[in-house]
CSV table of C-alpha atoms in Angstrom, one decimal:
chain,number,residue,atom,x,y,z
A,1,MET,CA,-14.6,41.8,-28.5
A,2,SER,CA,-12.8,38.5,-27.8
A,3,ASN,CA,-13.1,35.4,-30.0
A,4,LEU,CA,-14.7,32.3,-28.6
A,5,LEU,CA,-12.3,29.5,-29.4
A,6,LEU,CA,-11.6,25.9,-28.5
A,7,ILE,CA,-8.6,24.9,-26.4
A,8,ASP,CA,-6.5,23.6,-29.3
A,9,ASN,CA,-6.9,26.9,-31.2
A,10,ILE,CA,-5.5,29.0,-28.4
A,11,MET,CA,-1.8,29.5,-28.9
A,12,PRO,CA,0.9,30.9,-26.6
A,13,ASP,CA,0.9,34.7,-26.3
A,14,MET,CA,-2.5,35.0,-28.0
A,15,LYS,CA,-4.7,38.0,-27.0
A,16,ASN,CA,-8.4,38.7,-27.1
A,17,TRP,CA,-9.7,35.2,-26.8
A,18,SER,CA,-12.3,33.4,-24.7
A,19,CYS,CA,-13.0,29.7,-24.1
A,20,ILE,CA,-15.7,27.7,-22.4
A,21,ILE,CA,-14.2,25.0,-20.3
A,22,THR,CA,-15.1,22.6,-17.5
A,23,VAL,CA,-12.7,22.1,-14.5
A,24,GLN,CA,-11.7,18.4,-14.5
A,25,GLU,CA,-9.1,18.6,-11.8
A,26,LYS,CA,-8.1,21.0,-9.0
A,27,GLN,CA,-4.8,20.0,-7.3
A,28,GLN,CA,-3.6,21.1,-3.9
A,29,VAL,CA,-1.5,24.2,-3.3
A,30,THR,CA,2.2,23.2,-3.4
A,31,ASP,CA,5.6,24.8,-3.0
A,32,SER,CA,8.0,25.1,-5.8
A,33,MET,CA,11.2,23.2,-5.0
A,34,GLY,CA,13.9,25.4,-3.7
A,35,THR,CA,11.9,28.6,-4.0
A,36,PRO,CA,9.2,30.4,-1.9
A,37,THR,CA,6.8,30.3,-4.9
A,38,LYS,CA,3.4,28.6,-4.2
A,39,LYS,CA,1.3,27.3,-7.0
A,40,GLN,CA,-2.0,25.5,-7.7
A,41,LYS,CA,-2.6,23.5,-10.8
A,42,PHE,CA,-5.9,22.7,-12.7
A,43,ILE,CA,-6.9,20.7,-15.7
A,44,PHE,CA,-9.5,22.2,-18.0
A,45,TYR,CA,-11.3,20.5,-20.9
A,46,ASP,CA,-13.6,21.8,-23.6
A,47,SER,CA,-16.6,20.4,-25.5
A,48,GLU,CA,-14.4,18.4,-27.7
A,49,GLY,CA,-12.5,16.8,-24.9
A,50,SER,CA,-9.3,18.8,-25.5
A,51,LYS,CA,-7.3,19.6,-22.3
A,52,VAL,CA,-5.1,22.4,-21.0
A,53,GLU,CA,-3.3,23.0,-17.7
A,54,GLY,CA,-4.3,26.0,-15.6
A,55,ILE,CA,-2.1,27.4,-12.9
A,56,ILE,CA,-2.3,30.1,-10.3
A,57,PHE,CA,0.6,31.5,-8.3
A,58,ASN,CA,1.2,33.0,-4.9
A,59,THR,CA,-1.1,35.8,-3.8
A,60,ASP,CA,-3.5,35.2,-6.6
A,61,ILE,CA,-4.4,31.7,-5.2
A,62,PRO,CA,-6.7,32.8,-2.4
A,63,ARG,CA,-8.4,35.3,-4.7
A,64,MET,CA,-8.9,33.2,-7.8
A,65,SER,CA,-8.9,29.6,-6.7
A,66,PRO,CA,-12.4,29.7,-5.1
A,67,MET,CA,-13.8,30.9,-8.4
A,68,LEU,CA,-12.9,27.5,-10.1
A,69,GLN,CA,-14.7,24.5,-8.7
A,70,VAL,CA,-14.3,20.9,-10.0
A,71,TYR,CA,-16.9,19.8,-12.6
A,72,LYS,CA,-18.3,23.3,-13.1
A,73,ARG,CA,-18.3,25.2,-16.4
A,74,TYR,CA,-16.7,28.6,-17.0
A,75,LYS,CA,-15.9,31.1,-19.7
A,76,ILE,CA,-12.3,32.1,-19.3
A,77,SER,CA,-10.9,35.1,-21.2
A,78,ASN,CA,-7.4,36.3,-21.9
A,79,ALA,CA,-5.3,34.2,-19.5
A,80,ASP,CA,-1.6,34.3,-20.2
A,81,VAL,CA,-0.9,31.3,-22.5
A,82,ARG,CA,2.5,29.6,-22.3
A,83,THR,CA,4.3,26.5,-23.5
A,84,ILE,CA,5.2,24.3,-20.5
A,85,PRO,CA,8.9,23.4,-20.5
A,86,PRO,CA,9.3,19.6,-21.1
A,87,LYS,CA,10.7,18.9,-17.6
A,88,PHE,CA,7.6,20.4,-15.9
A,89,ARG,CA,5.0,18.6,-18.1
A,90,SER,CA,2.5,16.2,-16.6
A,91,ALA,CA,-0.6,14.4,-17.8
A,92,GLY,CA,0.7,14.8,-21.4
A,93,LEU,CA,-0.2,18.5,-21.5
A,94,ILE,CA,2.1,21.0,-23.3
A,95,LYS,CA,0.2,24.3,-22.9
A,96,GLN,CA,-0.6,26.2,-19.7
A,97,TRP,CA,-3.0,29.1,-18.9
A,98,VAL,CA,-1.7,31.3,-16.1
A,99,ILE,CA,-4.7,32.6,-14.2
A,100,THR,CA,-4.1,36.0,-12.5
A,101,SER,CA,-6.3,38.5,-10.7
A,102,LYS,CA,-6.8,40.2,-14.1
A,103,THR,CA,-8.2,37.0,-15.8
A,104,VAL,CA,-11.9,37.2,-16.6
A,105,ILE,CA,-13.8,34.1,-15.3
A,106,GLU,CA,-17.6,33.8,-15.6
A,107,GLU,CA,-19.6,30.7,-14.5
A,108,VAL,CA,-21.7,29.2,-17.3
A,109,ASP,CA,-24.7,27.0,-16.9
A,110,ALA,CA,-23.8,23.5,-17.6
A,111,ASN,CA,-25.7,21.6,-20.3
A,112,GLU,CA,-23.6,18.4,-20.4
A,113,ASP,CA,-24.2,15.4,-18.1
A,114,ILE,CA,-21.2,13.2,-18.8
A,115,MET,CA,-17.6,14.4,-18.9
A,116,PRO,CA,-16.3,13.9,-22.4
A,117,VAL,CA,-12.9,12.7,-21.1
A,118,LYS,CA,-11.3,9.3,-21.3
A,119,PHE,CA,-9.1,7.9,-18.5
A,120,ALA,CA,-6.7,5.0,-18.6
A,121,PHE,CA,-7.2,3.2,-15.3
A,122,THR,CA,-4.7,0.7,-13.9
A,123,ASP,CA,-6.4,-2.6,-12.7
A,124,PHE,CA,-5.8,-3.4,-9.0
A,125,ALA,CA,-4.2,-6.7,-10.1
A,126,ASP,CA,-1.6,-4.7,-12.1
A,127,LEU,CA,-0.6,-2.3,-9.3
A,128,ALA,CA,2.4,-4.4,-8.2
A,129,GLU,CA,4.1,-3.6,-11.5
A,130,TYR,CA,4.5,0.0,-10.3
A,131,MET,CA,5.4,-0.7,-6.7
A,132,ASP,CA,8.0,1.7,-5.1
A,133,ASP,CA,8.9,3.1,-8.6
A,134,ARG,CA,9.2,6.9,-8.0
A,135,THR,CA,9.3,7.5,-11.7
A,136,LYS,CA,5.8,6.1,-12.3
A,137,SER,CA,2.3,6.8,-11.0
A,138,VAL,CA,-1.1,5.3,-11.7
A,139,ASP,CA,-4.7,6.3,-12.2
A,140,VAL,CA,-7.4,4.2,-10.4
A,141,LEU,CA,-11.1,4.0,-10.2
A,142,GLY,CA,-12.8,2.7,-7.0
A,143,VAL,CA,-15.6,3.0,-4.6
A,144,VAL,CA,-14.7,4.1,-1.0
A,145,ILE,CA,-16.2,1.8,1.5
A,146,SER,CA,-14.4,2.5,4.8
A,147,SER,CA,-11.6,4.4,6.5
A,148,LEU,CA,-9.0,3.8,9.2
A,149,ALA,CA,-8.2,6.1,12.1
A,150,MET,CA,-6.3,9.3,11.2
A,151,LYS,CA,-2.7,9.4,12.5
A,152,THR,CA,-0.2,12.3,13.0
A,153,ILE,CA,3.3,11.4,12.1
A,154,THR,CA,6.6,13.3,11.7
A,155,ARG,CA,8.1,13.4,8.2
A,156,ASN,CA,11.3,15.4,7.5
A,157,SER,CA,11.0,17.2,10.9
A,158,LYS,CA,7.4,18.2,10.1
A,159,GLN,CA,4.2,16.9,11.4
A,160,SER,CA,1.8,15.4,8.9
A,161,ASN,CA,-1.7,14.0,9.1
A,162,VAL,CA,-2.6,10.8,7.2
A,163,GLN,CA,-5.6,8.6,7.0
A,164,LYS,CA,-6.1,5.4,5.0
A,165,PHE,CA,-9.3,4.9,3.0
A,166,VAL,CA,-10.5,1.5,1.7
A,167,ILE,CA,-11.3,1.5,-2.0
A,168,LEU,CA,-13.0,-1.4,-3.7
A,169,ASN,CA,-13.4,-2.5,-7.4
A,170,GLU,CA,-16.0,-4.6,-9.1
A,171,GLU,CA,-13.9,-7.7,-8.6
A,172,SER,CA,-14.3,-7.2,-4.8
A,173,GLN,CA,-10.6,-6.5,-4.5
A,174,THR,CA,-9.6,-3.9,-1.9
A,175,VAL,CA,-6.6,-1.6,-1.6
A,176,LEU,CA,-5.8,1.1,1.0
A,177,LEU,CA,-5.3,4.7,-0.2
A,178,SER,CA,-3.4,7.1,2.1
A,179,LEU,CA,-4.5,10.7,2.0
A,180,TRP,CA,-2.0,13.2,3.3
A,181,ASP,CA,-2.5,16.7,4.8
A,182,ASP,CA,-4.4,18.9,2.3
A,183,PHE,CA,-5.9,15.9,0.5
A,184,LEU,CA,-7.3,14.7,3.9
A,185,ASN,CA,-8.6,18.2,4.7
A,186,ASN,CA,-10.4,18.6,1.4
A,187,GLU,CA,-11.3,15.5,-0.5
A,188,GLY,CA,-10.9,13.3,2.6
A,189,GLN,CA,-13.5,15.2,4.5
A,190,ALA,CA,-15.9,15.0,1.5
A,191,LEU,CA,-15.4,11.2,1.5
A,192,LEU,CA,-15.9,10.9,5.3
A,193,ASN,CA,-19.1,13.0,5.1
A,194,ASN,CA,-20.6,10.9,2.3
A,195,MET,CA,-19.3,7.4,3.2
A,196,GLN,CA,-22.8,5.9,3.4
A,197,SER,CA,-23.6,6.9,-0.1
A,198,TYR,CA,-20.6,4.9,-1.6
A,199,PRO,CA,-18.5,7.8,-3.0
A,200,VAL,CA,-16.6,6.9,-6.2
A,201,ILE,CA,-13.2,8.3,-6.7
A,202,ILE,CA,-10.7,8.7,-9.5
A,203,GLY,CA,-7.2,8.9,-8.1
A,204,ARG,CA,-4.8,10.4,-10.5
A,205,ARG,CA,-1.1,10.2,-10.5
A,206,LEU,CA,-1.0,8.1,-7.3
A,207,ARG,CA,2.1,6.4,-5.9
A,208,VAL,CA,2.1,2.6,-5.4
A,209,ASN,CA,3.7,1.4,-2.1
A,210,ASN,CA,4.4,-1.9,-0.5
A,211,TYR,CA,2.3,-1.6,2.6
A,212,ASN,CA,0.3,-4.8,3.1
A,213,GLY,CA,1.7,-6.0,-0.1
A,214,VAL,CA,0.2,-3.2,-2.3
A,215,SER,CA,-1.2,0.2,-1.3
A,216,LEU,CA,-1.7,3.7,-2.8
A,217,SER,CA,-0.7,7.1,-1.6
A,218,THR,CA,-1.2,10.7,-2.7
A,219,TRP,CA,1.8,12.9,-3.4
A,220,PHE,CA,2.2,16.6,-4.5
A,221,ASP,CA,1.2,16.0,-8.1
A,222,SER,CA,-1.9,13.8,-7.4
A,223,ALA,CA,-5.5,14.7,-7.8
A,224,LEU,CA,-8.7,13.1,-6.5
A,225,LEU,CA,-12.0,13.4,-8.3
A,226,VAL,CA,-14.9,12.5,-6.0
A,227,ASP,CA,-18.1,11.2,-7.8
A,228,PRO,CA,-16.9,12.4,-11.2
A,229,PRO,CA,-19.5,12.7,-13.9
A,230,ILE,CA,-18.2,9.9,-16.1
A,231,GLN,CA,-20.1,6.7,-17.1
A,232,GLU,CA,-17.7,4.3,-15.4
A,233,ALA,CA,-18.1,6.1,-12.1
A,234,ARG,CA,-21.9,6.0,-12.2
A,235,GLN,CA,-21.9,2.3,-13.1
A,236,LEU,CA,-19.6,1.6,-10.2
A,237,LYS,CA,-21.8,3.5,-7.8
A,238,ASN,CA,-24.9,1.6,-9.0
A,239,TRP,CA,-23.0,-1.7,-8.6
A,240,ALA,CA,-22.0,-0.8,-5.0
A,241,MET,CA,-25.6,0.1,-4.1
A,242,ARG,CA,-26.8,-3.3,-5.5
A,243,ASN,CA,-24.2,-5.1,-3.5
A,244,ALA,CA,-24.5,-3.1,-0.3
A,245,GLU,CA,-25.0,-6.3,1.8
A,246,SER,CA,-21.8,-7.9,0.5
A,247,ILE,CA,-19.8,-4.7,0.9
A,248,ALA,CA,-21.0,-4.5,4.5
A,249,GLU,CA,-19.6,-8.0,5.1
A,250,ILE,CA,-16.2,-6.9,3.6
A,251,VAL,CA,-16.1,-3.9,5.9
A,252,ASP,CA,-17.0,-6.0,8.9
A,253,ALA,CA,-14.4,-8.7,8.1
A,254,LYS,CA,-11.7,-6.0,7.8
A,255,SER,CA,-9.7,-8.3,5.4
A,256,TYR,CA,-8.3,-5.2,3.8
A,257,ILE,CA,-5.8,-4.7,6.7
A,258,LYS,CA,-4.3,-8.1,5.8
A,259,TYR,CA,-1.7,-8.8,3.2
A,260,ASN,CA,-3.2,-9.6,-0.1
A,261,PRO,CA,-1.1,-11.8,-2.3
A,262,ALA,CA,-3.6,-11.6,-5.1
A,263,LEU,CA,-2.4,-8.0,-5.6
A,264,SER,CA,1.2,-8.1,-4.6
A,265,LEU,CA,2.3,-11.3,-6.4
A,266,LYS,CA,3.3,-10.4,-10.0
A,267,ARG,CA,2.5,-12.8,-12.8
A,268,ASP,CA,6.3,-13.3,-13.6
A,269,GLN,CA,7.5,-12.8,-10.1
A,270,LYS,CA,11.3,-12.6,-9.9
A,271,THR,CA,13.3,-13.6,-6.9
A,272,THR,CA,16.7,-12.9,-5.5
A,273,LEU,CA,19.3,-15.1,-3.7
A,274,ILE,CA,19.3,-14.7,0.0
A,275,CYS,CA,23.0,-13.7,0.0
A,276,ASN,CA,21.9,-10.5,-1.9
A,277,VAL,CA,19.0,-9.5,0.3
A,278,THR,CA,19.9,-6.4,2.3
A,279,PRO,CA,17.9,-4.1,4.7
A,280,SER,CA,17.9,-1.4,2.0
A,281,HIS,CA,15.4,-3.5,0.1
A,282,LYS,CA,11.9,-2.5,1.3
A,283,THR,CA,10.7,-6.0,0.4
A,284,ALA,CA,12.3,-9.0,-1.3
A,285,TRP,CA,11.0,-12.2,-2.8
A,286,VAL,CA,13.1,-15.3,-2.3
A,287,LYS,CA,12.8,-19.0,-3.0
A,288,ALA,CA,13.9,-20.7,0.3
A,289,ASN,CA,13.7,-23.7,2.6
A,290,LEU,CA,12.1,-23.0,6.0
A,291,SER,CA,13.4,-24.4,9.3
A,292,PHE,CA,12.8,-23.8,13.0
A,293,GLU,CA,13.8,-27.2,14.4
A,294,HIS,CA,16.6,-25.8,16.6
A,295,ILE,CA,14.9,-22.6,17.8
A,296,PHE,CA,13.5,-22.8,21.3
A,297,GLN,CA,10.4,-20.5,21.3
A,298,LYS,CA,6.8,-20.0,22.4
A,299,TYR,CA,5.0,-20.0,19.0
A,300,TRP,CA,2.4,-17.4,20.1
A,301,TYR,CA,1.8,-14.0,21.6
A,302,MET,CA,-1.2,-12.3,23.1
A,303,SER,CA,-2.7,-9.8,20.7
A,304,CYS,CA,-5.5,-7.4,20.0
A,305,ALA,CA,-8.1,-9.3,18.0
A,306,LYS,CA,-8.7,-6.2,15.8
A,307,CYS,CA,-5.2,-5.0,14.8
A,308,TYR,CA,-3.0,-7.8,16.0
A,309,ARG,CA,-0.7,-5.6,18.1
A,310,ALA,CA,0.8,-7.3,21.2
A,311,THR,CA,-0.9,-6.7,24.6
A,312,ALA,CA,-0.4,-7.6,28.2
A,313,ALA,CA,-4.1,-8.3,28.6
A,314,ASP,CA,-5.1,-11.8,29.6
A,315,TYR,CA,-6.7,-14.2,27.2
A,316,GLY,CA,-10.4,-13.4,26.5
A,317,ILE,CA,-10.4,-10.2,28.6
A,318,GLU,CA,-12.1,-7.2,27.0
A,319,PHE,CA,-9.7,-4.2,26.8
A,320,THR,CA,-9.3,-1.1,24.8
A,321,CYS,CA,-6.2,-1.4,22.5
A,322,ASN,CA,-3.6,1.3,22.8
A,323,SER,CA,-2.9,1.1,19.1
A,324,CYS,CA,-6.2,0.9,17.2
A,325,LYS,CA,-8.3,2.3,20.1
A,326,GLU,CA,-10.9,-0.4,19.6
A,327,LYS,CA,-12.4,-2.6,22.4
A,328,GLY,CA,-12.2,-6.3,22.1
A,329,PRO,CA,-11.0,-9.5,23.7
A,330,ALA,CA,-7.3,-10.4,23.9
A,331,MET,CA,-6.5,-13.4,21.7
A,332,PRO,CA,-3.5,-15.6,21.2
A,333,ARG,CA,-1.9,-15.3,17.8
A,334,CYS,CA,0.5,-17.7,16.2
A,335,ARG,CA,4.0,-16.3,15.8
A,336,PHE,CA,7.5,-17.9,15.7
A,337,ASP,CA,11.0,-17.5,14.3
A,338,ILE,CA,12.3,-19.4,11.3
A,339,GLU,CA,15.5,-19.6,9.2
A,340,LEU,CA,15.1,-19.0,5.5
A,341,SER,CA,17.9,-20.6,3.5
A,342,ASP,CA,18.9,-21.3,0.0
A,343,ASP,CA,22.2,-22.4,-1.6
A,344,SER,CA,23.7,-19.0,-1.0
A,345,GLY,CA,23.0,-18.3,2.6
A,346,ALA,CA,20.4,-18.0,5.4
A,347,ILE,CA,18.6,-15.2,7.2
A,348,PRO,CA,16.4,-15.2,10.3
A,349,ALA,CA,12.7,-14.2,9.9
A,350,SER,CA,9.5,-14.1,11.9
A,351,ILE,CA,6.2,-15.5,10.6
A,352,PHE,CA,2.7,-14.5,11.9
A,353,GLY,CA,-1.0,-15.4,11.9
A,354,ASP,CA,-2.5,-17.8,9.4
A,355,LEU,CA,0.8,-18.2,7.6
A,356,ALA,CA,2.4,-19.4,10.9
A,357,GLU,CA,-0.5,-21.7,11.7
A,358,ASN,CA,-0.3,-23.3,8.3
A,359,ILE,CA,3.4,-24.1,8.8
A,360,LEU,CA,3.1,-25.1,12.5
A,361,THR,CA,-0.2,-27.1,12.1
A,362,PHE,CA,-1.3,-25.5,15.4
A,363,THR,CA,-3.6,-22.5,15.9
A,364,GLY,CA,-2.5,-19.7,18.2
A,365,LEU,CA,-4.9,-21.0,20.9
A,366,GLU,CA,-3.5,-24.5,20.6
A,367,ALA,CA,0.0,-23.2,20.8
A,368,MET,CA,-0.9,-21.3,24.0
A,369,ASP,CA,-2.5,-24.3,25.6
A,370,ASN,CA,0.5,-26.5,24.8
A,371,PHE,CA,2.9,-23.8,26.0
A,372,ASN,CA,1.1,-23.8,29.3
A,373,GLN,CA,2.1,-27.5,29.5
A,374,LEU,CA,5.7,-26.7,28.5
A,375,LEU,CA,7.3,-30.0,29.3
A,376,CYS,CA,4.7,-31.9,27.3
A,377,PHE,CA,4.9,-29.5,24.4
A,378,PHE,CA,8.7,-29.7,23.9
A,379,GLN,CA,9.6,-33.2,25.1
A,380,ASN,CA,6.8,-35.4,23.7
A,381,LEU,CA,8.1,-36.5,20.3
A,382,GLU,CA,4.7,-37.8,19.3
A,383,LEU,CA,3.4,-34.3,18.9
A,384,PRO,CA,3.1,-33.1,15.2
A,385,LEU,CA,6.2,-30.9,15.3
A,386,GLU,CA,8.5,-33.8,14.5
A,387,PHE,CA,6.5,-34.5,11.4
A,388,VAL,CA,6.4,-30.8,10.5
A,389,HIS,CA,10.2,-30.5,10.7
A,390,ALA,CA,10.6,-33.6,8.5
A,391,GLN,CA,8.2,-32.3,5.9
A,392,LEU,CA,9.8,-28.8,5.8
A,393,LYS,CA,13.2,-30.4,4.8
A,394,THR,CA,11.6,-31.6,1.5
A,395,LYS,CA,9.9,-28.4,0.6
A,396,THR,CA,10.8,-25.1,-1.0
A,397,TYR,CA,8.7,-21.9,-0.6
A,398,LEU,CA,8.2,-18.6,-2.5
A,399,VAL,CA,8.5,-16.1,0.3
A,400,HIS,CA,7.9,-12.3,0.4
A,401,ILE,CA,9.9,-10.7,3.2
A,402,LYS,CA,10.6,-7.2,4.6
A,403,PRO,CA,13.3,-6.0,7.0
A,404,VAL,CA,12.5,-5.0,10.6
A,405,GLN,CA,14.4,-2.4,12.6
A,406,THR,CA,15.1,-4.7,15.6
A,407,GLN,CA,18.3,-6.8,15.1
A,408,LEU,CA,19.2,-10.0,16.8
A,409,ALA,CA,21.7,-10.3,19.6
A,410,ASP,CA,24.5,-11.0,17.1
A,411,ALA,CA,23.6,-7.9,15.0
A,412,ARG,CA,22.1,-10.1,12.2
A,413,GLN,CA,19.3,-8.4,10.3
A,414,ARG,CA,15.8,-9.9,11.0
A,415,TYR,CA,12.9,-10.1,8.6
A,416,THR,CA,9.2,-10.5,8.7
A,417,VAL,CA,7.4,-13.0,6.4
A,418,LEU,CA,4.6,-11.2,4.5
A,419,TYR,CA,3.6,-14.2,2.4
A,420,CYS,CA,4.8,-17.7,1.7
A,421,SER,CA,3.6,-20.4,-0.6
A,422,GLU,CA,4.9,-23.9,-1.3
A,423,LEU,CA,6.5,-24.3,-4.7
A,424,GLU,CA,6.2,-27.3,-7.0
A,425,PRO,CA,9.3,-29.6,-6.8
A,426,LYS,CA,10.2,-28.7,-10.4
A,427,ILE,CA,10.9,-25.1,-9.5
A,428,ALA,CA,14.7,-24.6,-9.7
A,429,ARG,CA,17.0,-22.0,-8.2
A,430,PRO,CA,15.9,-18.4,-8.2
A,431,GLN,CA,16.5,-15.8,-10.9
A,432,LEU,CA,18.6,-12.9,-9.9
A,433,THR,CA,16.9,-9.5,-10.0
A,434,HIS,CA,19.2,-6.8,-11.4
A,435,GLU,CA,22.2,-9.1,-10.5
A,436,PRO,CA,24.7,-11.2,-12.4
A,437,GLU,CA,24.1,-14.8,-12.9
A,438,SER,CA,26.9,-15.9,-10.7
A,439,VAL,CA,27.3,-14.3,-7.2
A,440,SER,CA,30.7,-14.1,-5.6
A,441,LEU,CA,30.7,-14.2,-1.9
A,442,SER,CA,33.5,-12.9,0.3
A,443,ALA,CA,35.4,-15.4,2.4
A,444,ASP,CA,33.7,-14.2,5.6
A,445,GLN,CA,30.2,-14.5,4.0
A,446,GLN,CA,31.0,-17.9,2.6
A,447,THR,CA,32.2,-19.2,6.1
A,448,GLU,CA,29.1,-17.8,7.8
A,449,ASN,CA,26.7,-19.2,5.2
A,450,GLU,CA,28.4,-22.7,5.3
A,451,GLN,CA,28.0,-22.7,9.1
A,452,LEU,CA,24.4,-21.8,8.8
A,453,LEU,CA,23.7,-24.5,6.3
A,454,THR,CA,25.6,-27.3,7.9
A,455,PRO,CA,23.4,-29.6,10.1
A,456,GLU,CA,25.9,-29.8,13.0
A,457,HIS,CA,25.8,-26.1,13.3
A,458,GLY,CA,22.1,-26.0,13.7
A,459,SER,CA,22.3,-25.1,17.3
A,460,SER,CA,23.9,-21.7,16.3
A,461,SER,CA,20.4,-20.4,15.6
A,462,SER,CA,19.4,-20.8,19.1
A,463,LYS,CA,22.4,-18.9,20.3
A,464,VAL,CA,21.2,-15.7,18.7
A,465,ARG,CA,17.8,-16.0,20.3
A,466,LEU,CA,17.0,-14.6,23.8
A,467,ARG,CA,15.7,-16.8,26.5
A,468,LEU,CA,12.1,-17.6,26.1
A,469,SER,CA,10.9,-15.8,29.2
A,470,GLU,CA,12.8,-12.6,28.3
A,471,LYS,CA,12.1,-12.6,24.6
A,472,PHE,CA,8.3,-12.8,24.6
A,473,ASP,CA,7.8,-10.2,27.3
A,474,GLU,CA,9.0,-7.6,24.8
A,475,THR,CA,6.3,-6.1,22.7
A,476,ASP,CA,8.8,-5.1,20.0
A,477,THR,CA,9.0,-8.7,18.8
A,478,VAL,CA,5.9,-7.8,16.9
A,479,SER,CA,6.4,-5.4,13.9
A,480,THR,CA,5.6,-1.8,14.8
A,481,ASN,CA,4.2,-1.0,11.3
A,482,ASP,CA,0.5,0.1,11.2
A,483,PHE,CA,-1.7,-3.0,11.1
A,484,ASP,CA,1.2,-5.3,10.4
A,485,SER,CA,-0.8,-8.3,9.5
A,486,PRO,CA,1.1,-10.6,7.2
A,487,ASP,CA,-1.7,-13.1,7.0
A,488,ALA,CA,-2.4,-14.2,3.5
A,489,ASP,CA,-6.0,-14.7,2.3
A,490,SER,CA,-5.3,-16.3,-1.0
A,491,LYS,CA,-8.9,-17.1,-1.7
A,492,LYS,CA,-10.1,-14.8,-4.4
A,493,LYS,CA,-13.5,-13.2,-3.7
A,494,ALA,CA,-16.2,-14.0,-6.2
A,495,LYS,CA,-17.2,-11.1,-8.4
A,496,LEU,CA,-20.4,-9.5,-7.3
A,497,VAL,CA,-23.1,-8.7,-9.7
């Protein structure tokens, strides 16, 4: 007869034991790198909150996995107990129970209401600290309030399905979470089926990416807990139900598809010199001067009012967008090219939406109206642009940029402005990120930068631009990333009650 023990008392190679556990996590089935082995991991906990990793391999997965469901209680007997090699450990667990077709599993009536497990959640405001760091992951708690359309993409020569879900915290901050493949088929379907009841999720071991400033994504080691029986989750669901009207307004406004500087801007944001910005950087922060005085351009494009993709539809005409598949009117959106420069060099960039309007002092509609009176718009020096150009020469901005695939006619790399904010005059030259204090430029780089920064060479910018009529007939002047909306809504939402 087996001994009924707690997790901490069950040692490797021990026989004749039983333990009553609850399934905390059930991960997706994954492949072992470089081998045909398939595996599925679990996390079990006992009445004292101690945890152990469970694992099922290969042909035992379809037989044994359905017997273990999240949040349910089981009596497990005589699994093979092993010590996990250090390089394979995750979640701080050092022991592993190997579940096979011989392992005895019996469901037990649950008599506990709250999971006796503590989680260390990362605040949304701190997610930027983990951005694009493949060695780190985060645990987050949030309520799912909406979803975007599912997309099928090709990754590593394989097709994958992905869908973005909008999660919200009690500070009314939103972040997009991408669920891939099996996560979408399993937990994703549960979220879609119960969206109206404000499902709360715990995302474990998620990756932080730079989409829209900050976003989250599942990967092979992640786990999603839907409506977990913990106090924090229940409190968040109750909060969501009390604030249903305000949440509906957030969903209708779709501000979550816009860049959110409140999440992406770090408290001690470091910047790099422009001469050291390369296309290999997914994003970069620079302190720069903005100029577009010598760039002949249109300052707007016609866009889908929902997702901001370029369209050939006429202003105000209702049409179904080929990108987001939603129906709405075509609207002019502000967009123009600028030069970003500092003491080390200059790079071309494009700025969109609210950011562009704030710099230009024209709305997209006003820019369109003035463009239709082209001679007036570009020859009447009494228009505000002269004042704008003069003001820009006295200002320095903190700018967040990302590279785009389309290069200019002279093969220079172009960038998109995700965010920009005027700096106080006291702000000095930028700090270098992972770079020496003094930067040595090659003779060719120095010559090019000097030309770009010398006033009499200002016309060189226009030489690398295409003619107006040619350039703005091309839809690829607008970034092709999903919902590329670098508008910045810096107003922090008031905390709901």
